[in-house]
Short mmCIF file of C-alpha atoms in Angstrom, two decimals:
data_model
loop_
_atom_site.label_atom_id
_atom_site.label_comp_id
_atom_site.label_asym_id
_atom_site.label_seq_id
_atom_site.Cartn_x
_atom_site.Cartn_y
_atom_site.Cartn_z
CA UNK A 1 70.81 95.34 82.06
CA UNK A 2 74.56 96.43 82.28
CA UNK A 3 76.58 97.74 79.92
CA UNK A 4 76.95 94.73 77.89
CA UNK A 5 73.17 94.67 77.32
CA UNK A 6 73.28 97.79 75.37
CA UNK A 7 72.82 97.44 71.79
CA UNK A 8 72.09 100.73 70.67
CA UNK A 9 75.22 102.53 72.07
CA UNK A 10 78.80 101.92 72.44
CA UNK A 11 79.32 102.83 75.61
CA UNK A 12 83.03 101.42 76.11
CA UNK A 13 84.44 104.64 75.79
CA UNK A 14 83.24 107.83 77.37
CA UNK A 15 84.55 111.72 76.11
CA UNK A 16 85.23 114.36 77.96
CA UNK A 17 84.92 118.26 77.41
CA UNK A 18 87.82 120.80 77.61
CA UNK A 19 87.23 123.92 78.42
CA UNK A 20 84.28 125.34 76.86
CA UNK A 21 84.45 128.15 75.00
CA UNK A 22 88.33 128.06 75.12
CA UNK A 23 88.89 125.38 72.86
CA UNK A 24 91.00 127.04 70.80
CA UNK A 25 93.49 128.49 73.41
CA UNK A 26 93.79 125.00 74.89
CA UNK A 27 97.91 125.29 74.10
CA UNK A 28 98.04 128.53 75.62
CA UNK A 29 96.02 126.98 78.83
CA UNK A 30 98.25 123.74 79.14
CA UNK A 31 101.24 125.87 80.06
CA UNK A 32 99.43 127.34 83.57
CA UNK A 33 97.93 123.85 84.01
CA UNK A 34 101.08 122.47 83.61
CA UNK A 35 102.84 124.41 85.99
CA UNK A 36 100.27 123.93 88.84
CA UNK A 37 100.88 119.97 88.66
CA UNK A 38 104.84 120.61 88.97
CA UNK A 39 104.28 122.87 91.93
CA UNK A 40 101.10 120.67 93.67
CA UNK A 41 103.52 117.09 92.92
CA UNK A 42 107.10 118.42 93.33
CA UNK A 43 106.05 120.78 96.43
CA UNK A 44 103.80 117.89 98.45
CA UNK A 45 106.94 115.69 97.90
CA UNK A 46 109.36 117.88 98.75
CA UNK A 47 107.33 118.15 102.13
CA UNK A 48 107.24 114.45 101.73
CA UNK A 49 111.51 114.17 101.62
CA UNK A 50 111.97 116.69 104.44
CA UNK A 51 109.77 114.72 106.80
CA UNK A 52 111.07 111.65 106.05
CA UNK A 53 114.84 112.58 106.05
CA UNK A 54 114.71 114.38 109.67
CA UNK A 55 114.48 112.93 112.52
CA UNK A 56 113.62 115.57 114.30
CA UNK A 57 110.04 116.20 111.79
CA UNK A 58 109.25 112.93 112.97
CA UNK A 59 106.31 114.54 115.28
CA UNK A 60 102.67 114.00 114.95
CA UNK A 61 102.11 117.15 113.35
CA UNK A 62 104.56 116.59 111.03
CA UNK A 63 103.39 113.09 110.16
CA UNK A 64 100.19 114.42 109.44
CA UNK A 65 101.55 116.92 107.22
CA UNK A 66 103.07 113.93 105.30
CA UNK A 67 99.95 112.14 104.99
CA UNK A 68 98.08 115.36 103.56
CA UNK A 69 100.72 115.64 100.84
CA UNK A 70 100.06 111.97 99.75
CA UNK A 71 96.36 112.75 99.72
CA UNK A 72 97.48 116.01 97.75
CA UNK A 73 100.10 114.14 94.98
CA UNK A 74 97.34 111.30 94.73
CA UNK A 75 94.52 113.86 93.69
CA UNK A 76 97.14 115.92 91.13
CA UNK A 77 98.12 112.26 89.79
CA UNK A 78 94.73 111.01 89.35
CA UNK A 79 93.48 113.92 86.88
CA UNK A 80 96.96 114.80 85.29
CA UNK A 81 96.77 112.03 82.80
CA UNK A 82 93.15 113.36 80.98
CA UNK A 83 93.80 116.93 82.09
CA UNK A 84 96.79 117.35 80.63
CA UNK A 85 95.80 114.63 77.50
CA UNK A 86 93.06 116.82 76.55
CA UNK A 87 94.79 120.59 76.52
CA UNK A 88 98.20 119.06 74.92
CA UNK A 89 96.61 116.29 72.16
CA UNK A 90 92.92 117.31 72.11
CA UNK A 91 92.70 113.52 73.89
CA UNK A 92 88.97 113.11 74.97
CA UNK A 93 88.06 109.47 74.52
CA UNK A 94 88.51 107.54 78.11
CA UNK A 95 87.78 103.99 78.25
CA UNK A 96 84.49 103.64 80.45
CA UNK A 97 86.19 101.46 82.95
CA UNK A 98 89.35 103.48 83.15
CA UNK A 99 86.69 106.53 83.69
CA UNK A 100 85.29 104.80 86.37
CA UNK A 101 89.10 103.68 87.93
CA UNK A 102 89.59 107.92 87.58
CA UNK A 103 86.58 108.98 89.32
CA UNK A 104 87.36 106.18 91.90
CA UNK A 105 90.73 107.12 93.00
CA UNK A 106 89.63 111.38 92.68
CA UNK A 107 87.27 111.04 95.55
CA UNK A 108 88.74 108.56 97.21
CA UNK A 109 92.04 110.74 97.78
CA UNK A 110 89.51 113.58 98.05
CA UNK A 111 87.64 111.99 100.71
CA UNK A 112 91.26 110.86 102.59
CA UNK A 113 92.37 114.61 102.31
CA UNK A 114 89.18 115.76 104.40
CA UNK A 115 90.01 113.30 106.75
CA UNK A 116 92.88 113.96 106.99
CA UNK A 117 92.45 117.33 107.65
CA UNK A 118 90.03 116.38 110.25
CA UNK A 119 93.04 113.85 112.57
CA UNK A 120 95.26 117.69 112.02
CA UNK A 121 92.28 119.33 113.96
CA UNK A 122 92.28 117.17 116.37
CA UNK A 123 95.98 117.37 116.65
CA UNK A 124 95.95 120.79 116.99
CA UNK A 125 93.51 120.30 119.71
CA UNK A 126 95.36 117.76 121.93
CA UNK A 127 98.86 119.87 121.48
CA UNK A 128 97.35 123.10 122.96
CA UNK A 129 94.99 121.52 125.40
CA UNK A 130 97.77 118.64 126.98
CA UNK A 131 100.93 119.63 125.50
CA UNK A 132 102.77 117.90 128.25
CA UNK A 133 101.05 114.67 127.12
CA UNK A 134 101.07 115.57 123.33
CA UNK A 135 103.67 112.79 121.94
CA UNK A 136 102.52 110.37 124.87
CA UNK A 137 98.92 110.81 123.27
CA UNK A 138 99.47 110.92 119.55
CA UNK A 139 102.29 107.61 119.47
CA UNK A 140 103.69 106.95 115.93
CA UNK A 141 101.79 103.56 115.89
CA UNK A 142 98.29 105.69 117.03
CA UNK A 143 99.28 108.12 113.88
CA UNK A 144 99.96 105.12 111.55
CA UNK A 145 95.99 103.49 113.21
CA UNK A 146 94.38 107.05 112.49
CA UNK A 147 95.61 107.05 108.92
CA UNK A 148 95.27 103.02 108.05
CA UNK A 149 91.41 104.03 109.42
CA UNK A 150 90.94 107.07 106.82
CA UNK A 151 92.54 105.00 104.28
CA UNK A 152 90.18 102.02 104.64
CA UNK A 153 86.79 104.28 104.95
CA UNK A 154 87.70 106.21 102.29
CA UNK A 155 88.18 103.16 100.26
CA UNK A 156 85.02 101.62 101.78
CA UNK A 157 83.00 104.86 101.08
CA UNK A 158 83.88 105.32 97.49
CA UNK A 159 84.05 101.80 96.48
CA UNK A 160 80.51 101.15 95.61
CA UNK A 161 79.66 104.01 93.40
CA UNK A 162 82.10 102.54 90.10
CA UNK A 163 80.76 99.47 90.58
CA UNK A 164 76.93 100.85 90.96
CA UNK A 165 77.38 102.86 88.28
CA UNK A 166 78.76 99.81 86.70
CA UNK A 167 75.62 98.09 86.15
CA UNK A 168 73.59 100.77 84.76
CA UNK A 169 71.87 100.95 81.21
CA UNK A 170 73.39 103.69 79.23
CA UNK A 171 71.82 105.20 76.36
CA UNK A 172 72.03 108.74 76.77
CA UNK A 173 75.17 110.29 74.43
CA UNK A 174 78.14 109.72 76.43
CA UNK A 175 79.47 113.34 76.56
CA UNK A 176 81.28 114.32 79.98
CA UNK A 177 81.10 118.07 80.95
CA UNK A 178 84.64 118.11 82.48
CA UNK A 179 88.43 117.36 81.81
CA UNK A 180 87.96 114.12 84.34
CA UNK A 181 85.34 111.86 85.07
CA UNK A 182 83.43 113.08 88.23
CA UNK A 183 80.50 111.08 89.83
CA UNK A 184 78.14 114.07 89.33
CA UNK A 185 78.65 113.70 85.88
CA UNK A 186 78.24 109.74 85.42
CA UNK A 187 75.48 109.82 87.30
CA UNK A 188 73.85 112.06 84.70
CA UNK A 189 74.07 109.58 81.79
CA UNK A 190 72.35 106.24 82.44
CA UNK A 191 68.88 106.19 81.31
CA UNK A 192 67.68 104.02 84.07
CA UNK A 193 66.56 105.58 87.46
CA UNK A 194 69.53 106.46 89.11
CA UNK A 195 67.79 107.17 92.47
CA UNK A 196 69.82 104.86 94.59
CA UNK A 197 72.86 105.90 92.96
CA UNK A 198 72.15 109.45 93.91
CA UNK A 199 70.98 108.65 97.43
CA UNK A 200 73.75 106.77 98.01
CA UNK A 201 76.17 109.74 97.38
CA UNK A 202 74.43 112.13 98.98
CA UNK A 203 74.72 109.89 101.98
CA UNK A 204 78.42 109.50 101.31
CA UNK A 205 78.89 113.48 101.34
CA UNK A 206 77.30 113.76 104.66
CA UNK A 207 78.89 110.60 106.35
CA UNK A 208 82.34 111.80 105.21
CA UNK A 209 83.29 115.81 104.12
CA UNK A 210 79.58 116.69 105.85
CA UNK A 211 80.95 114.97 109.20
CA UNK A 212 84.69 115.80 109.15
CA UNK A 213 83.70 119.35 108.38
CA UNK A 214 81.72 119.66 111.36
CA UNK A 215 83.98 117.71 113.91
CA UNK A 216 86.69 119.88 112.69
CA UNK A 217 84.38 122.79 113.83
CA UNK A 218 83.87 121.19 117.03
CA UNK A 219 87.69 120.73 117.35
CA UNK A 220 87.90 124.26 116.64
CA UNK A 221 85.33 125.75 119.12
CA UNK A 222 87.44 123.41 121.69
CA UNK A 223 90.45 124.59 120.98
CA UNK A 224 89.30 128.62 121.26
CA UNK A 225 87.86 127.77 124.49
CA UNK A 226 91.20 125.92 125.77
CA UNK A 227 93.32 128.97 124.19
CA UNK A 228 90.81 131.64 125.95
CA UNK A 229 91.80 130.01 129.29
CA UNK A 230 95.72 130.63 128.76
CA UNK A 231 96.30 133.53 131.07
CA UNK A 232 98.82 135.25 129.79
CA UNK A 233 98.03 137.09 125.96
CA UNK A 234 101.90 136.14 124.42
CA UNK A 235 100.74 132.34 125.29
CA UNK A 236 97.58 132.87 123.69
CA UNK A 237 98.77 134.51 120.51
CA UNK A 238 101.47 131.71 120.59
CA UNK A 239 98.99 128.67 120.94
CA UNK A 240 96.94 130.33 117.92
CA UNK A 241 99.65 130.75 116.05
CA UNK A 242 100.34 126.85 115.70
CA UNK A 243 96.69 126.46 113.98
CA UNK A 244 97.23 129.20 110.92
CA UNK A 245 98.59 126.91 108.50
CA UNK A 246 96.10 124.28 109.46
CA UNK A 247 93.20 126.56 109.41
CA UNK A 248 94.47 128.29 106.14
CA UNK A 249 94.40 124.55 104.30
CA UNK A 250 91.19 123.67 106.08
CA UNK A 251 89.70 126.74 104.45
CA UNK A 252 91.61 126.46 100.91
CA UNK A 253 89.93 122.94 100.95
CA UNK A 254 86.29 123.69 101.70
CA UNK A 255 85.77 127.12 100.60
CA UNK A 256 85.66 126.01 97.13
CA UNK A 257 84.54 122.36 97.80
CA UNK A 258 81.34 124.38 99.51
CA UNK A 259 81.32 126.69 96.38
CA UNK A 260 81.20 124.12 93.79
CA UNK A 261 77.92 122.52 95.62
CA UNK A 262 76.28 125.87 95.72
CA UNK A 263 76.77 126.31 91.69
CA UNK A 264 75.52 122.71 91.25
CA UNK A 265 72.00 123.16 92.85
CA UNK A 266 71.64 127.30 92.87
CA UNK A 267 73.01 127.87 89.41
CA UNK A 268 72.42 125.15 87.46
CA UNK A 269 72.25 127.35 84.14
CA UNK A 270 75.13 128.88 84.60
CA UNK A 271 77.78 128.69 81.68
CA UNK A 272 79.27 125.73 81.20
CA UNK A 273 82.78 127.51 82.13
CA UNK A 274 81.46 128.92 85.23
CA UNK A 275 81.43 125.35 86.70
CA UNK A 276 84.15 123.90 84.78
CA UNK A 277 86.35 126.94 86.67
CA UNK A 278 84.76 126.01 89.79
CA UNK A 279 85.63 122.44 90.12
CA UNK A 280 88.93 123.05 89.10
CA UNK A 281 89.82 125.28 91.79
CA UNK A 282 88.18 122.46 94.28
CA UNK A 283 90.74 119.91 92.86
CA UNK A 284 93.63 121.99 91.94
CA UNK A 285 94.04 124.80 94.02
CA UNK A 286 94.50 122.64 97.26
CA UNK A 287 97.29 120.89 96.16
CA UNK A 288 99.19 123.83 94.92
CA UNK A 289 98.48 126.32 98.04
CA UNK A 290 98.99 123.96 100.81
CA UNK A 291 102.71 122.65 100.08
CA UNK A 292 103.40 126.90 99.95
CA UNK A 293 101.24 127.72 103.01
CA UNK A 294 103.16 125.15 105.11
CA UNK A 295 106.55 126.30 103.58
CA UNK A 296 106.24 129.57 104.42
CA UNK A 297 103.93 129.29 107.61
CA UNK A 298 105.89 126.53 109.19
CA UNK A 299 109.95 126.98 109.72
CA UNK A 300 110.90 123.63 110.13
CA UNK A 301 109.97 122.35 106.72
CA UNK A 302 111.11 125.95 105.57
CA UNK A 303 114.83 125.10 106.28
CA UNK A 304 114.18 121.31 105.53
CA UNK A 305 113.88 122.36 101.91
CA UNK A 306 116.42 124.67 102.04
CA UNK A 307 118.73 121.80 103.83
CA UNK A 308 117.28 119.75 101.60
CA UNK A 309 118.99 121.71 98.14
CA UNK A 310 121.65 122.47 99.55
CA UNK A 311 122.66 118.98 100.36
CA UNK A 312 122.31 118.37 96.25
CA UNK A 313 123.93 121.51 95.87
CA UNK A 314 127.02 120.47 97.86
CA UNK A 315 126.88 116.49 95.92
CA UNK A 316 127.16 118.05 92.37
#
């Protein structure tokens, strides 16, 4: 029985929760969670503009760094709408369908961003270890293949859980415990066994962040090795110094991604805010750090921006 079977429940329309306990301050709050969308959308397409409008940026690392951003301004655009609908007009009913379109598009762009990640390991790995071969290995048409493929099994991944959850009886109150509709949270309110549902993402996790995370640690244990066998220290130091910003976004990224799993299965009783603060540092933090880290890690796209206003500066 789907959805349409249910007579005893409504269940067009889900609501979601603010920030509990801090109901009252949600004006005050909207102004910080404001100003982390401007600087996760404005900064990942600034990186976006510089890339694009030099020539020179058009490297594989660079390209990659474009793709991350889209990942990045995808995941800020796909929770802005509720986020900022529920702190600014106390906004909490979501169609069900439109939930499900939400939840889609967060993990999808969440999964992409961990792969992502994973093709900028590898990078790193192929520009130390054959750097005389780098932009013969890693062709613009190879990039635009390696990001097409994350794009599609992303896509392929995350496209059965909406319509999954889709088909489900509901009859449980229909009472999210975040500001966006997660799939650890619909999963929670069908009242018909929802083991498949829950083996199936579980299996998701491990085929996609479980995987990438541990070929990126792979790429990472190559690359030391590779670096170790660089004779000289300055060409060590130098070849380790291309991989900060990639290991710094790697880490803003899974740190609290790992975090948030922990609280779900250790600390299951913990106050409702505890894990409403911990998943949104998974989804909003990386966005807003990783456009700085690469700004101020990475001189290129450093001066691009700079170019970048003072070209507009020079028009007006």
């Amino acid at each position: 029985m789907g959805i349409e079977g249910n007579k005893s429940l409504d269940f067009l329309s889900v609501f979601l929760t603010g920030i509990p306990g801090l109901e009252a301050q949600h004006g005050w709050l909207s102004i910080p969670f404001f100003i982390m969308y401007i600087v996760a959308i404005v900064g990942n397409s600034l990186i976006l503009a510089v890339v694009q409008g030099d020539s020179a940026l058009h490297e594989p690392m660079y390209l990659f760094l474009s793709m991350l951003a889209v990942t990045e301004v995808g995941v800020s655009v796909s929770t802005l709408p509720t986020v900022m609908g529920i702190l600014w007009f106390d906004a909490r009913r979501v169609d069900f369908d439109g939930c499900l379109a939400q939840m889609f598009f967060i993990h999808t762009f969440s999964c992409m961003e961990s792969g992502v990640l994973l093709a900028m390991s590898y990078d790193r790995f192929v520009a130390i270890y054959n750097p005389l071969r780098y932009t013969a290995i890693l062709t613009p048409p190879r990039i635009i293949s390696m990001g097409l493929g994350i794009t599609l099994k992303s896509v392929a991944f995350m496209a059965p859980l909406p319509v999954l959850l889709r088909q489900l009886p509901y009859c449980h109150i229909n009472v999210l415990s975040h500001s966006y509709c997660l799939h650890s949270d619909l999963i929670q309110l069908p009242c018909a066994d929802t083991k498949l549902n829950s083996i199936l993402g579980l299996a998701i996790v491990l085929a996609t962040f479980g995987l990438d995370s541990l070929l990126i640690v792979v790429s990472y244990v190559l690359i030391l090795s590779t670096v170790l066998g660089i004779a000289s220290g300055e060409g060590q130091r130098k070849a380790l110094n291309t991989c900060v910003s990639h290991i710094c976004a790697v880490l803003v990224y899974y740190v609290p991604m790992i975090g948030v799993s922990v609280m779900h299965r250790a600390a299951k009783h913990a106050s409702p805010l505890v894990h409403t603060v911990m998943s949104s540092i998974y989804l909003f933090v990386p966005p807003v750090l990783n456009p700085i880290i690469y700004s101020i890690k990475t001189r290129p796209i450093r001066q691009g921006i700079v170019t970048l206003f003072s070209c507009k500066k020079e028009r007006t």
